[in-house]
Amino acid sequence: MSDKELVREAYLEAKKGYDEGGLPIGSVLVDAKGAIVARGHNMRVQTGDPTAHAEVVCLRNAGRRRDWPELTLVSSLSPCVMCTGTTLLYRIPRVVVGENKNFLGAEDLFAARGVKLSVLQDPDCVALMEKFVREKPDLWNEDIGL
């Protein structure tokens, strides 16, 4: 799958979160052959778990693995510092981001650790997050710690 196709899969996860009344952030984890091995979307609102960000949920859904350094993490939105730290902990070498216009995460930490980062500025990811921030600014600010 191309990066654009993978971001589309993360977007579909984000849409699930939005449709459930949560935050529209989605993630997929991809193996070295390009196959999706795990999916997740932000479940913070649905579960009451403040750590249930899309990327963390996706990595939890991946289960125990030994191939972390061969995987790619894809997220509809630039990962926050917690999700970035989790990615670095498991030495995931490549991250693809749908957009960082609505939120610029800890991308500098990826650069400092040599993680290859691609930001696509996908119009669907941008539009869904803009819509959510407009509709539920208090919930968004809660999610990013404001």
mmCIF file of N, CA and C in Angstrom:
data_model
loop_
_atom_site.group_PDB
_atom_site.id
_atom_site.type_symbol
_atom_site.label_atom_id
_atom_site.label_comp_id
_atom_site.label_asym_id
_atom_site.label_seq_id
_atom_site.Cartn_x
_atom_site.Cartn_y
_atom_site.Cartn_z
ATOM 1 N N MET A 1 0.838 -1.187 0.000
ATOM 2 C CA MET A 1 0.000 0.000 0.000
ATOM 3 C C MET A 1 0.881 1.248 0.000
ATOM 4 N N SER A 2 0.435 2.261 -0.678
ATOM 5 C CA SER A 2 1.157 3.530 -0.693
ATOM 6 C C SER A 2 0.892 4.286 0.612
ATOM 7 N N ASP A 3 1.716 5.289 0.883
ATOM 8 C CA ASP A 3 1.500 6.107 2.075
ATOM 9 C C ASP A 3 0.117 6.749 2.039
ATOM 10 N N LYS A 4 -0.310 7.194 0.874
ATOM 11 C CA LYS A 4 -1.633 7.815 0.739
ATOM 12 C C LYS A 4 -2.739 6.817 1.105
ATOM 13 N N GLU A 5 -2.601 5.581 0.658
ATOM 14 C CA GLU A 5 -3.597 4.546 0.990
ATOM 15 C C GLU A 5 -3.579 4.226 2.483
ATOM 16 N N LEU A 6 -2.396 4.213 3.072
ATOM 17 C CA LEU A 6 -2.284 3.941 4.501
ATOM 18 C C LEU A 6 -2.899 5.070 5.327
ATOM 19 N N VAL A 7 -2.680 6.305 4.905
ATOM 20 C CA VAL A 7 -3.304 7.438 5.601
ATOM 21 C C VAL A 7 -4.814 7.345 5.478
ATOM 22 N N ARG A 8 -5.301 6.879 4.347
ATOM 23 C CA ARG A 8 -6.746 6.701 4.186
ATOM 24 C C ARG A 8 -7.274 5.707 5.226
ATOM 25 N N GLU A 9 -6.527 4.635 5.484
ATOM 26 C CA GLU A 9 -6.930 3.657 6.498
ATOM 27 C C GLU A 9 -6.939 4.295 7.892
ATOM 28 N N ALA A 10 -5.939 5.134 8.187
ATOM 29 C CA ALA A 10 -5.914 5.847 9.469
ATOM 30 C C ALA A 10 -7.095 6.814 9.557
ATOM 31 N N TYR A 11 -7.415 7.467 8.447
ATOM 32 C CA TYR A 11 -8.566 8.363 8.409
ATOM 33 C C TYR A 11 -9.863 7.597 8.715
ATOM 34 N N LEU A 12 -10.013 6.407 8.148
ATOM 35 C CA LEU A 12 -11.219 5.614 8.412
ATOM 36 C C LEU A 12 -11.332 5.266 9.893
ATOM 37 N N GLU A 13 -10.202 5.017 10.534
ATOM 38 C CA GLU A 13 -10.196 4.798 11.983
ATOM 39 C C GLU A 13 -10.598 6.079 12.712
ATOM 40 N N ALA A 14 -10.084 7.215 12.248
ATOM 41 C CA ALA A 14 -10.434 8.500 12.856
ATOM 42 C C ALA A 14 -11.932 8.755 12.745
ATOM 43 N N LYS A 15 -12.488 8.428 11.613
ATOM 44 C CA LYS A 15 -13.926 8.608 11.384
ATOM 45 C C LYS A 15 -14.723 7.755 12.374
ATOM 46 N N LYS A 16 -14.240 6.550 12.673
ATOM 47 C CA LYS A 16 -14.913 5.715 13.679
ATOM 48 C C LYS A 16 -14.958 6.425 15.029
ATOM 49 N N GLY A 17 -13.819 6.990 15.428
ATOM 50 C CA GLY A 17 -13.765 7.714 16.696
ATOM 51 C C GLY A 17 -14.750 8.866 16.718
ATOM 52 N N TYR A 18 -14.812 9.616 15.636
ATOM 53 C CA TYR A 18 -15.750 10.739 15.529
ATOM 54 C C TYR A 18 -17.193 10.240 15.616
ATOM 55 N N ASP A 19 -17.497 9.187 14.884
ATOM 56 C CA ASP A 19 -18.859 8.647 14.866
ATOM 57 C C ASP A 19 -19.286 8.090 16.229
ATOM 58 N N GLU A 20 -18.320 7.689 17.052
ATOM 59 C CA GLU A 20 -18.603 7.184 18.398
ATOM 60 C C GLU A 20 -18.714 8.311 19.425
ATOM 61 N N GLY A 21 -18.515 9.554 19.007
ATOM 62 C CA GLY A 21 -18.567 10.684 19.920
ATOM 63 C C GLY A 21 -17.231 11.028 20.543
ATOM 64 N N GLY A 22 -16.188 10.380 20.065
ATOM 65 C CA GLY A 22 -14.845 10.639 20.561
ATOM 66 C C GLY A 22 -14.054 11.520 19.619
ATOM 67 N N LEU A 23 -12.759 11.496 19.794
ATOM 68 C CA LEU A 23 -11.880 12.318 18.971
ATOM 69 C C LEU A 23 -11.573 11.632 17.649
ATOM 70 N N PRO A 24 -11.531 12.396 16.562
ATOM 71 C CA PRO A 24 -11.306 11.818 15.240
ATOM 72 C C PRO A 24 -9.829 11.669 14.910
ATOM 73 N N ILE A 25 -9.198 10.762 15.601
ATOM 74 C CA ILE A 25 -7.786 10.472 15.344
ATOM 75 C C ILE A 25 -7.666 8.963 15.208
ATOM 76 N N GLY A 26 -7.028 8.528 14.125
ATOM 77 C CA GLY A 26 -6.901 7.105 13.861
ATOM 78 C C GLY A 26 -5.474 6.733 13.517
ATOM 79 N N SER A 27 -5.179 5.455 13.648
ATOM 80 C CA SER A 27 -3.821 4.974 13.421
ATOM 81 C C SER A 27 -3.847 3.544 12.904
ATOM 82 N N VAL A 28 -2.849 3.223 12.101
ATOM 83 C CA VAL A 28 -2.614 1.843 11.687
ATOM 84 C C VAL A 28 -1.119 1.557 11.816
ATOM 85 N N LEU A 29 -0.816 0.288 12.012
ATOM 86 C CA LEU A 29 0.560 -0.176 12.109
ATOM 87 C C LEU A 29 0.799 -1.131 10.954
ATOM 88 N N VAL A 30 1.908 -0.940 10.265
ATOM 89 C CA VAL A 30 2.171 -1.651 9.023
ATOM 90 C C VAL A 30 3.484 -2.418 9.124
ATOM 91 N N ASP A 31 3.474 -3.659 8.632
ATOM 92 C CA ASP A 31 4.706 -4.455 8.678
ATOM 93 C C ASP A 31 5.606 -4.146 7.475
ATOM 94 N N ALA A 32 6.745 -4.804 7.423
ATOM 95 C CA ALA A 32 7.741 -4.546 6.381
ATOM 96 C C ALA A 32 7.236 -4.872 4.981
ATOM 97 N N LYS A 33 6.237 -5.731 4.886
ATOM 98 C CA LYS A 33 5.666 -6.092 3.581
ATOM 99 C C LYS A 33 4.530 -5.160 3.164
ATOM 100 N N GLY A 34 4.181 -4.211 4.039
ATOM 101 C CA GLY A 34 3.123 -3.263 3.728
ATOM 102 C C GLY A 34 1.745 -3.679 4.179
ATOM 103 N N ALA A 35 1.657 -4.767 4.938
ATOM 104 C CA ALA A 35 0.361 -5.238 5.431
ATOM 105 C C ALA A 35 0.031 -4.572 6.762
ATOM 106 N N ILE A 36 -1.225 -4.196 6.938
ATOM 107 C CA ILE A 36 -1.667 -3.617 8.205
ATOM 108 C C ILE A 36 -1.767 -4.736 9.239
ATOM 109 N N VAL A 37 -1.065 -4.565 10.355
ATOM 110 C CA VAL A 37 -1.057 -5.578 11.409
ATOM 111 C C VAL A 37 -1.877 -5.164 12.635
ATOM 112 N N ALA A 38 -2.225 -3.875 12.719
ATOM 113 C CA ALA A 38 -3.056 -3.406 13.834
ATOM 114 C C ALA A 38 -3.696 -2.078 13.453
ATOM 115 N N ARG A 39 -4.823 -1.819 14.105
ATOM 116 C CA ARG A 39 -5.575 -0.581 13.899
ATOM 117 C C ARG A 39 -6.000 -0.037 15.251
ATOM 118 N N GLY A 40 -6.277 1.245 15.280
ATOM 119 C CA GLY A 40 -6.814 1.830 16.504
ATOM 120 C C GLY A 40 -7.292 3.244 16.253
ATOM 121 N N HIS A 41 -8.195 3.693 17.116
ATOM 122 C CA HIS A 41 -8.606 5.088 17.081
ATOM 123 C C HIS A 41 -8.708 5.592 18.506
ATOM 124 N N ASN A 42 -8.673 6.894 18.647
ATOM 125 C CA ASN A 42 -8.705 7.502 19.964
ATOM 126 C C ASN A 42 -9.955 7.023 20.702
ATOM 127 N N MET A 43 -9.753 6.478 21.886
ATOM 128 C CA MET A 43 -10.837 5.921 22.706
ATOM 129 C C MET A 43 -10.916 6.598 24.073
ATOM 130 N N ARG A 44 -10.279 7.751 24.192
ATOM 131 C CA ARG A 44 -10.197 8.433 25.478
ATOM 132 C C ARG A 44 -11.578 8.750 26.036
ATOM 133 N N VAL A 45 -12.448 9.288 25.208
ATOM 134 C CA VAL A 45 -13.795 9.643 25.658
ATOM 135 C C VAL A 45 -14.612 8.383 25.920
ATOM 136 N N GLN A 46 -14.541 7.432 25.008
ATOM 137 C CA GLN A 46 -15.363 6.228 25.096
ATOM 138 C C GLN A 46 -15.018 5.382 26.324
ATOM 139 N N THR A 47 -13.744 5.348 26.713
ATOM 140 C CA THR A 47 -13.320 4.484 27.815
ATOM 141 C C THR A 47 -12.991 5.232 29.108
ATOM 142 N N GLY A 48 -12.846 6.544 29.020
ATOM 143 C CA GLY A 48 -12.428 7.310 30.189
ATOM 144 C C GLY A 48 -10.946 7.160 30.501
ATOM 145 N N ASP A 49 -10.194 6.576 29.608
ATOM 146 C CA ASP A 49 -8.759 6.347 29.787
ATOM 147 C C ASP A 49 -7.990 7.489 29.129
ATOM 148 N N PRO A 50 -7.303 8.329 29.912
ATOM 149 C CA PRO A 50 -6.600 9.460 29.324
ATOM 150 C C PRO A 50 -5.419 9.065 28.433
ATOM 151 N N THR A 51 -4.980 7.818 28.517
ATOM 152 C CA THR A 51 -3.865 7.373 27.667
ATOM 153 C C THR A 51 -4.334 6.675 26.391
ATOM 154 N N ALA A 52 -5.632 6.603 26.168
ATOM 155 C CA ALA A 52 -6.165 5.850 25.020
ATOM 156 C C ALA A 52 -6.165 6.692 23.740
ATOM 157 N N HIS A 53 -5.004 7.245 23.423
ATOM 158 C CA HIS A 53 -4.825 7.956 22.156
ATOM 159 C C HIS A 53 -4.742 6.930 21.028
ATOM 160 N N ALA A 54 -5.017 7.363 19.827
ATOM 161 C CA ALA A 54 -5.110 6.443 18.682
ATOM 162 C C ALA A 54 -3.860 5.585 18.509
ATOM 163 N N GLU A 55 -2.695 6.208 18.580
ATOM 164 C CA GLU A 55 -1.456 5.470 18.348
ATOM 165 C C GLU A 55 -1.209 4.444 19.445
ATOM 166 N N VAL A 56 -1.487 4.820 20.688
ATOM 167 C CA VAL A 56 -1.307 3.890 21.809
ATOM 168 C C VAL A 56 -2.294 2.734 21.694
ATOM 169 N N VAL A 57 -3.542 3.023 21.363
ATOM 170 C CA VAL A 57 -4.542 1.968 21.173
ATOM 171 C C VAL A 57 -4.107 1.031 20.052
ATOM 172 N N CYS A 58 -3.615 1.593 18.968
ATOM 173 C CA CYS A 58 -3.147 0.777 17.841
ATOM 174 C C CYS A 58 -1.999 -0.144 18.270
ATOM 175 N N LEU A 59 -1.040 0.397 19.002
ATOM 176 C CA LEU A 59 0.090 -0.426 19.448
ATOM 177 C C LEU A 59 -0.371 -1.488 20.447
ATOM 178 N N ARG A 60 -1.316 -1.152 21.308
ATOM 179 C CA ARG A 60 -1.881 -2.163 22.218
ATOM 180 C C ARG A 60 -2.525 -3.290 21.414
ATOM 181 N N ASN A 61 -3.254 -2.912 20.368
ATOM 182 C CA ASN A 61 -3.931 -3.907 19.533
ATOM 183 C C ASN A 61 -2.943 -4.782 18.767
ATOM 184 N N ALA A 62 -1.733 -4.301 18.594
ATOM 185 C CA ALA A 62 -0.701 -5.097 17.910
ATOM 186 C C ALA A 62 -0.211 -6.235 18.795
ATOM 187 N N GLY A 63 -0.374 -6.103 20.090
ATOM 188 C CA GLY A 63 0.059 -7.156 21.004
ATOM 189 C C GLY A 63 1.574 -7.226 21.142
ATOM 190 N N ARG A 64 2.027 -8.314 21.695
ATOM 191 C CA ARG A 64 3.471 -8.515 21.888
ATOM 192 C C ARG A 64 4.106 -8.847 20.547
ATOM 193 N N ARG A 65 5.175 -8.138 20.235
ATOM 194 C CA ARG A 65 5.859 -8.330 18.948
ATOM 195 C C ARG A 65 7.361 -8.223 19.176
ATOM 196 N N ARG A 66 8.093 -8.732 18.234
ATOM 197 C CA ARG A 66 9.549 -8.576 18.243
ATOM 198 C C ARG A 66 10.040 -7.824 17.013
ATOM 199 N N ASP A 67 9.116 -7.471 16.128
ATOM 200 C CA ASP A 67 9.507 -6.824 14.875
ATOM 201 C C ASP A 67 9.259 -5.314 14.868
ATOM 202 N N TRP A 68 9.140 -4.683 16.033
ATOM 203 C CA TRP A 68 8.883 -3.251 16.100
ATOM 204 C C TRP A 68 9.818 -2.442 15.200
ATOM 205 N N PRO A 69 11.120 -2.717 15.180
ATOM 206 C CA PRO A 69 12.024 -1.901 14.358
ATOM 207 C C PRO A 69 11.839 -2.077 12.845
ATOM 208 N N GLU A 70 10.911 -2.924 12.439
ATOM 209 C CA GLU A 70 10.622 -3.112 11.013
ATOM 210 C C GLU A 70 9.266 -2.526 10.620
ATOM 211 N N LEU A 71 8.565 -1.914 11.575
ATOM 212 C CA LEU A 71 7.202 -1.461 11.346
ATOM 213 C C LEU A 71 7.128 0.029 11.011
ATOM 214 N N THR A 72 5.990 0.423 10.479
ATOM 215 C CA THR A 72 5.684 1.829 10.212
ATOM 216 C C THR A 72 4.391 2.161 10.948
ATOM 217 N N LEU A 73 4.399 3.277 11.665
ATOM 218 C CA LEU A 73 3.205 3.766 12.330
ATOM 219 C C LEU A 73 2.601 4.869 11.469
ATOM 220 N N VAL A 74 1.307 4.762 11.233
ATOM 221 C CA VAL A 74 0.588 5.759 10.437
ATOM 222 C C VAL A 74 -0.483 6.374 11.329
ATOM 223 N N SER A 75 -0.568 7.698 11.340
ATOM 224 C CA SER A 75 -1.554 8.391 12.156
ATOM 225 C C SER A 75 -2.223 9.473 11.329
ATOM 226 N N SER A 76 -3.503 9.666 11.570
ATOM 227 C CA SER A 76 -4.222 10.714 10.850
ATOM 228 C C SER A 76 -3.775 12.111 11.286
ATOM 229 N N LEU A 77 -3.218 12.234 12.485
ATOM 230 C CA LEU A 77 -2.789 13.516 13.041
ATOM 231 C C LEU A 77 -1.397 13.370 13.644
ATOM 232 N N SER A 78 -0.638 14.429 13.608
ATOM 233 C CA SER A 78 0.707 14.433 14.181
ATOM 234 C C SER A 78 0.671 13.939 15.631
ATOM 235 N N PRO A 79 1.468 12.931 15.974
ATOM 236 C CA PRO A 79 1.418 12.346 17.325
ATOM 237 C C PRO A 79 1.887 13.306 18.423
ATOM 238 N N CYS A 80 1.170 13.270 19.530
ATOM 239 C CA CYS A 80 1.539 14.053 20.707
ATOM 240 C C CYS A 80 2.822 13.486 21.315
ATOM 241 N N VAL A 81 3.300 14.125 22.365
ATOM 242 C CA VAL A 81 4.546 13.691 22.995
ATOM 243 C C VAL A 81 4.415 12.282 23.598
ATOM 244 N N MET A 82 3.244 11.933 24.154
ATOM 245 C CA MET A 82 3.065 10.586 24.705
ATOM 246 C C MET A 82 3.155 9.535 23.602
ATOM 247 N N CYS A 83 2.454 9.774 22.503
ATOM 248 C CA CYS A 83 2.449 8.804 21.403
ATOM 249 C C CYS A 83 3.807 8.752 20.708
ATOM 250 N N THR A 84 4.464 9.897 20.627
ATOM 251 C CA THR A 84 5.817 9.930 20.071
ATOM 252 C C THR A 84 6.755 9.116 20.950
ATOM 253 N N GLY A 85 6.650 9.308 22.261
ATOM 254 C CA GLY A 85 7.508 8.561 23.183
ATOM 255 C C GLY A 85 7.289 7.067 23.098
ATOM 256 N N THR A 86 6.039 6.646 22.950
ATOM 257 C CA THR A 86 5.741 5.220 22.809
ATOM 258 C C THR A 86 6.350 4.674 21.527
ATOM 259 N N THR A 87 6.259 5.450 20.457
ATOM 260 C CA THR A 87 6.852 5.057 19.181
ATOM 261 C C THR A 87 8.365 4.918 19.308
ATOM 262 N N LEU A 88 8.987 5.861 19.996
ATOM 263 C CA LEU A 88 10.445 5.809 20.193
ATOM 264 C C LEU A 88 10.838 4.643 21.091
ATOM 265 N N LEU A 89 10.040 4.374 22.120
ATOM 266 C CA LEU A 89 10.326 3.270 23.033
ATOM 267 C C LEU A 89 10.455 1.952 22.276
ATOM 268 N N TYR A 90 9.567 1.744 21.309
ATOM 269 C CA TYR A 90 9.573 0.488 20.556
ATOM 270 C C TYR A 90 10.397 0.559 19.274
ATOM 271 N N ARG A 91 11.149 1.655 19.125
ATOM 272 C CA ARG A 91 12.107 1.816 18.027
ATOM 273 C C ARG A 91 11.462 1.658 16.639
ATOM 274 N N ILE A 92 10.244 2.160 16.505
ATOM 275 C CA ILE A 92 9.581 2.159 15.206
ATOM 276 C C ILE A 92 10.285 3.215 14.362
ATOM 277 N N PRO A 93 10.868 2.826 13.228
ATOM 278 C CA PRO A 93 11.757 3.729 12.492
ATOM 279 C C PRO A 93 11.081 4.687 11.516
ATOM 280 N N ARG A 94 9.796 4.471 11.252
ATOM 281 C CA ARG A 94 9.134 5.295 10.234
ATOM 282 C C ARG A 94 7.719 5.631 10.669
ATOM 283 N N VAL A 95 7.353 6.902 10.499
ATOM 284 C CA VAL A 95 6.028 7.389 10.865
ATOM 285 C C VAL A 95 5.474 8.187 9.691
ATOM 286 N N VAL A 96 4.216 7.907 9.349
ATOM 287 C CA VAL A 96 3.515 8.643 8.304
ATOM 288 C C VAL A 96 2.342 9.355 8.965
ATOM 289 N N VAL A 97 2.209 10.643 8.702
ATOM 290 C CA VAL A 97 1.205 11.475 9.347
ATOM 291 C C VAL A 97 0.258 12.040 8.292
ATOM 292 N N GLY A 98 -1.029 11.947 8.574
ATOM 293 C CA GLY A 98 -2.024 12.491 7.667
ATOM 294 C C GLY A 98 -1.982 14.005 7.594
ATOM 295 N N GLU A 99 -1.849 14.649 8.754
ATOM 296 C CA GLU A 99 -1.789 16.112 8.766
ATOM 297 C C GLU A 99 -1.227 16.639 10.076
ATOM 298 N N ASN A 100 -0.629 17.826 9.991
ATOM 299 C CA ASN A 100 -0.149 18.503 11.191
ATOM 300 C C ASN A 100 -0.539 19.973 11.206
ATOM 301 N N LYS A 101 -1.538 20.344 10.396
ATOM 302 C CA LYS A 101 -2.009 21.732 10.388
ATOM 303 C C LYS A 101 -2.830 22.058 11.632
ATOM 304 N N ASN A 102 -3.658 21.126 12.069
ATOM 305 C CA ASN A 102 -4.507 21.343 13.239
ATOM 306 C C ASN A 102 -3.766 21.128 14.551
ATOM 307 N N PHE A 103 -2.708 20.340 14.505
ATOM 308 C CA PHE A 103 -1.919 20.066 15.711
ATOM 309 C C PHE A 103 -0.535 19.604 15.286
ATOM 310 N N LEU A 104 0.471 20.307 15.763
ATOM 311 C CA LEU A 104 1.851 19.905 15.517
ATOM 312 C C LEU A 104 2.333 19.190 16.765
ATOM 313 N N GLY A 105 2.508 17.890 16.641
ATOM 314 C CA GLY A 105 2.947 17.086 17.775
ATOM 315 C C GLY A 105 4.441 17.212 18.011
ATOM 316 N N ALA A 106 5.028 16.166 18.545
ATOM 317 C CA ALA A 106 6.440 16.175 18.936
ATOM 318 C C ALA A 106 7.335 15.684 17.794
ATOM 319 N N GLU A 107 7.092 16.217 16.613
ATOM 320 C CA GLU A 107 7.847 15.787 15.440
ATOM 321 C C GLU A 107 9.345 16.039 15.582
ATOM 322 N N ASP A 108 9.716 17.051 16.359
ATOM 323 C CA ASP A 108 11.128 17.330 16.587
ATOM 324 C C ASP A 108 11.817 16.166 17.303
ATOM 325 N N LEU A 109 11.089 15.452 18.150
ATOM 326 C CA LEU A 109 11.673 14.292 18.839
ATOM 327 C C LEU A 109 11.944 13.149 17.860
ATOM 328 N N PHE A 110 11.056 12.982 16.887
ATOM 329 C CA PHE A 110 11.319 11.978 15.854
ATOM 330 C C PHE A 110 12.602 12.321 15.108
ATOM 331 N N ALA A 111 12.728 13.575 14.716
ATOM 332 C CA ALA A 111 13.916 14.006 13.974
ATOM 333 C C ALA A 111 15.184 13.787 14.784
ATOM 334 N N ALA A 112 15.119 14.116 16.074
ATOM 335 C CA ALA A 112 16.293 13.972 16.941
ATOM 336 C C ALA A 112 16.725 12.516 17.093
ATOM 337 N N ARG A 113 15.793 11.584 16.941
ATOM 338 C CA ARG A 113 16.096 10.163 17.100
ATOM 339 C C ARG A 113 16.228 9.431 15.762
ATOM 340 N N GLY A 114 16.223 10.170 14.658
ATOM 341 C CA GLY A 114 16.444 9.564 13.355
ATOM 342 C C GLY A 114 15.256 8.832 12.761
ATOM 343 N N VAL A 115 14.051 9.094 13.274
ATOM 344 C CA VAL A 115 12.848 8.471 12.729
ATOM 345 C C VAL A 115 12.485 9.174 11.423
ATOM 346 N N LYS A 116 12.233 8.391 10.402
ATOM 347 C CA LYS A 116 11.825 8.949 9.114
ATOM 348 C C LYS A 116 10.356 9.354 9.227
ATOM 349 N N LEU A 117 10.067 10.631 8.962
ATOM 350 C CA LEU A 117 8.720 11.160 9.114
ATOM 351 C C LEU A 117 8.229 11.723 7.788
ATOM 352 N N SER A 118 7.034 11.325 7.406
ATOM 353 C CA SER A 118 6.386 11.877 6.211
ATOM 354 C C SER A 118 5.045 12.473 6.632
ATOM 355 N N VAL A 119 4.798 13.721 6.241
ATOM 356 C CA VAL A 119 3.535 14.392 6.539
ATOM 357 C C VAL A 119 2.850 14.673 5.206
ATOM 358 N N LEU A 120 1.647 14.122 5.014
ATOM 359 C CA LEU A 120 0.981 14.211 3.716
ATOM 360 C C LEU A 120 0.026 15.393 3.569
ATOM 361 N N GLN A 121 -0.399 15.998 4.662
ATOM 362 C CA GLN A 121 -1.408 17.064 4.631
ATOM 363 C C GLN A 121 -2.639 16.617 3.831
ATOM 364 N N ASP A 122 -3.134 15.446 4.195
ATOM 365 C CA ASP A 122 -4.301 14.864 3.543
ATOM 366 C C ASP A 122 -5.530 15.744 3.787
ATOM 367 N N PRO A 123 -6.211 16.173 2.711
ATOM 368 C CA PRO A 123 -7.354 17.077 2.881
ATOM 369 C C PRO A 123 -8.483 16.500 3.730
ATOM 370 N N ASP A 124 -8.740 15.199 3.650
ATOM 371 C CA ASP A 124 -9.799 14.592 4.460
ATOM 372 C C ASP A 124 -9.439 14.611 5.942
ATOM 373 N N CYS A 125 -8.186 14.313 6.258
ATOM 374 C CA CYS A 125 -7.743 14.363 7.656
ATOM 375 C C CYS A 125 -7.833 15.785 8.197
ATOM 376 N N VAL A 126 -7.382 16.750 7.411
ATOM 377 C CA VAL A 126 -7.439 18.154 7.835
ATOM 378 C C VAL A 126 -8.885 18.568 8.079
ATOM 379 N N ALA A 127 -9.772 18.273 7.133
ATOM 380 C CA ALA A 127 -11.175 18.705 7.225
ATOM 381 C C ALA A 127 -11.898 18.078 8.414
ATOM 382 N N LEU A 128 -11.674 16.782 8.654
ATOM 383 C CA LEU A 128 -12.345 16.118 9.770
ATOM 384 C C LEU A 128 -11.899 16.714 11.103
ATOM 385 N N MET A 129 -10.611 16.961 11.254
ATOM 386 C CA MET A 129 -10.125 17.523 12.514
ATOM 387 C C MET A 129 -10.588 18.970 12.675
ATOM 388 N N GLU A 130 -10.577 19.754 11.598
ATOM 389 C CA GLU A 130 -11.086 21.131 11.682
ATOM 390 C C GLU A 130 -12.546 21.142 12.131
ATOM 391 N N LYS A 131 -13.336 20.245 11.558
ATOM 392 C CA LYS A 131 -14.752 20.142 11.909
ATOM 393 C C LYS A 131 -14.914 19.818 13.396
ATOM 394 N N PHE A 132 -14.135 18.834 13.877
ATOM 395 C CA PHE A 132 -14.219 18.430 15.276
ATOM 396 C C PHE A 132 -13.826 19.576 16.208
ATOM 397 N N VAL A 133 -12.715 20.243 15.921
ATOM 398 C CA VAL A 133 -12.244 21.333 16.778
ATOM 399 C C VAL A 133 -13.288 22.450 16.830
ATOM 400 N N ARG A 134 -13.929 22.723 15.716
ATOM 401 C CA ARG A 134 -14.981 23.736 15.646
ATOM 402 C C ARG A 134 -16.210 23.316 16.467
ATOM 403 N N GLU A 135 -16.583 22.045 16.356
ATOM 404 C CA GLU A 135 -17.768 21.539 17.049
ATOM 405 C C GLU A 135 -17.564 21.332 18.543
ATOM 406 N N LYS A 136 -16.379 20.865 18.935
ATOM 407 C CA LYS A 136 -16.144 20.498 20.332
ATOM 408 C C LYS A 136 -14.794 21.021 20.831
ATOM 409 N N PRO A 137 -14.643 22.348 20.887
ATOM 410 C CA PRO A 137 -13.336 22.894 21.297
ATOM 411 C C PRO A 137 -12.936 22.497 22.717
ATOM 412 N N ASP A 138 -13.894 22.392 23.624
ATOM 413 C CA ASP A 138 -13.558 22.014 25.003
ATOM 414 C C ASP A 138 -12.994 20.598 25.072
ATOM 415 N N LEU A 139 -13.594 19.692 24.341
ATOM 416 C CA LEU A 139 -13.116 18.310 24.316
ATOM 417 C C LEU A 139 -11.728 18.226 23.682
ATOM 418 N N TRP A 140 -11.521 18.971 22.624
ATOM 419 C CA TRP A 140 -10.209 18.993 21.980
ATOM 420 C C TRP A 140 -9.159 19.548 22.942
ATOM 421 N N ASN A 141 -9.454 20.660 23.610
ATOM 422 C CA ASN A 141 -8.493 21.242 24.535
ATOM 423 C C ASN A 141 -8.191 20.285 25.688
ATOM 424 N N GLU A 142 -9.183 19.553 26.138
ATOM 425 C CA GLU A 142 -8.974 18.549 27.181
ATOM 426 C C GLU A 142 -8.003 17.477 26.683
ATOM 427 N N ASP A 143 -8.161 17.058 25.451
ATOM 428 C CA ASP A 143 -7.319 15.995 24.897
ATOM 429 C C ASP A 143 -5.855 16.424 24.790
ATOM 430 N N ILE A 144 -5.619 17.694 24.453
ATOM 431 C CA ILE A 144 -4.236 18.158 24.281
ATOM 432 C C ILE A 144 -3.680 18.822 25.542
ATOM 433 N N GLY A 145 -4.442 18.729 26.640
ATOM 434 C CA GLY A 145 -3.928 19.199 27.926
ATOM 435 C C GLY A 145 -4.022 20.696 28.160
ATOM 436 N N LEU A 146 -4.962 21.369 27.505
ATOM 437 C CA LEU A 146 -5.128 22.823 27.726
ATOM 438 C C LEU A 146 -6.263 23.101 28.699
#
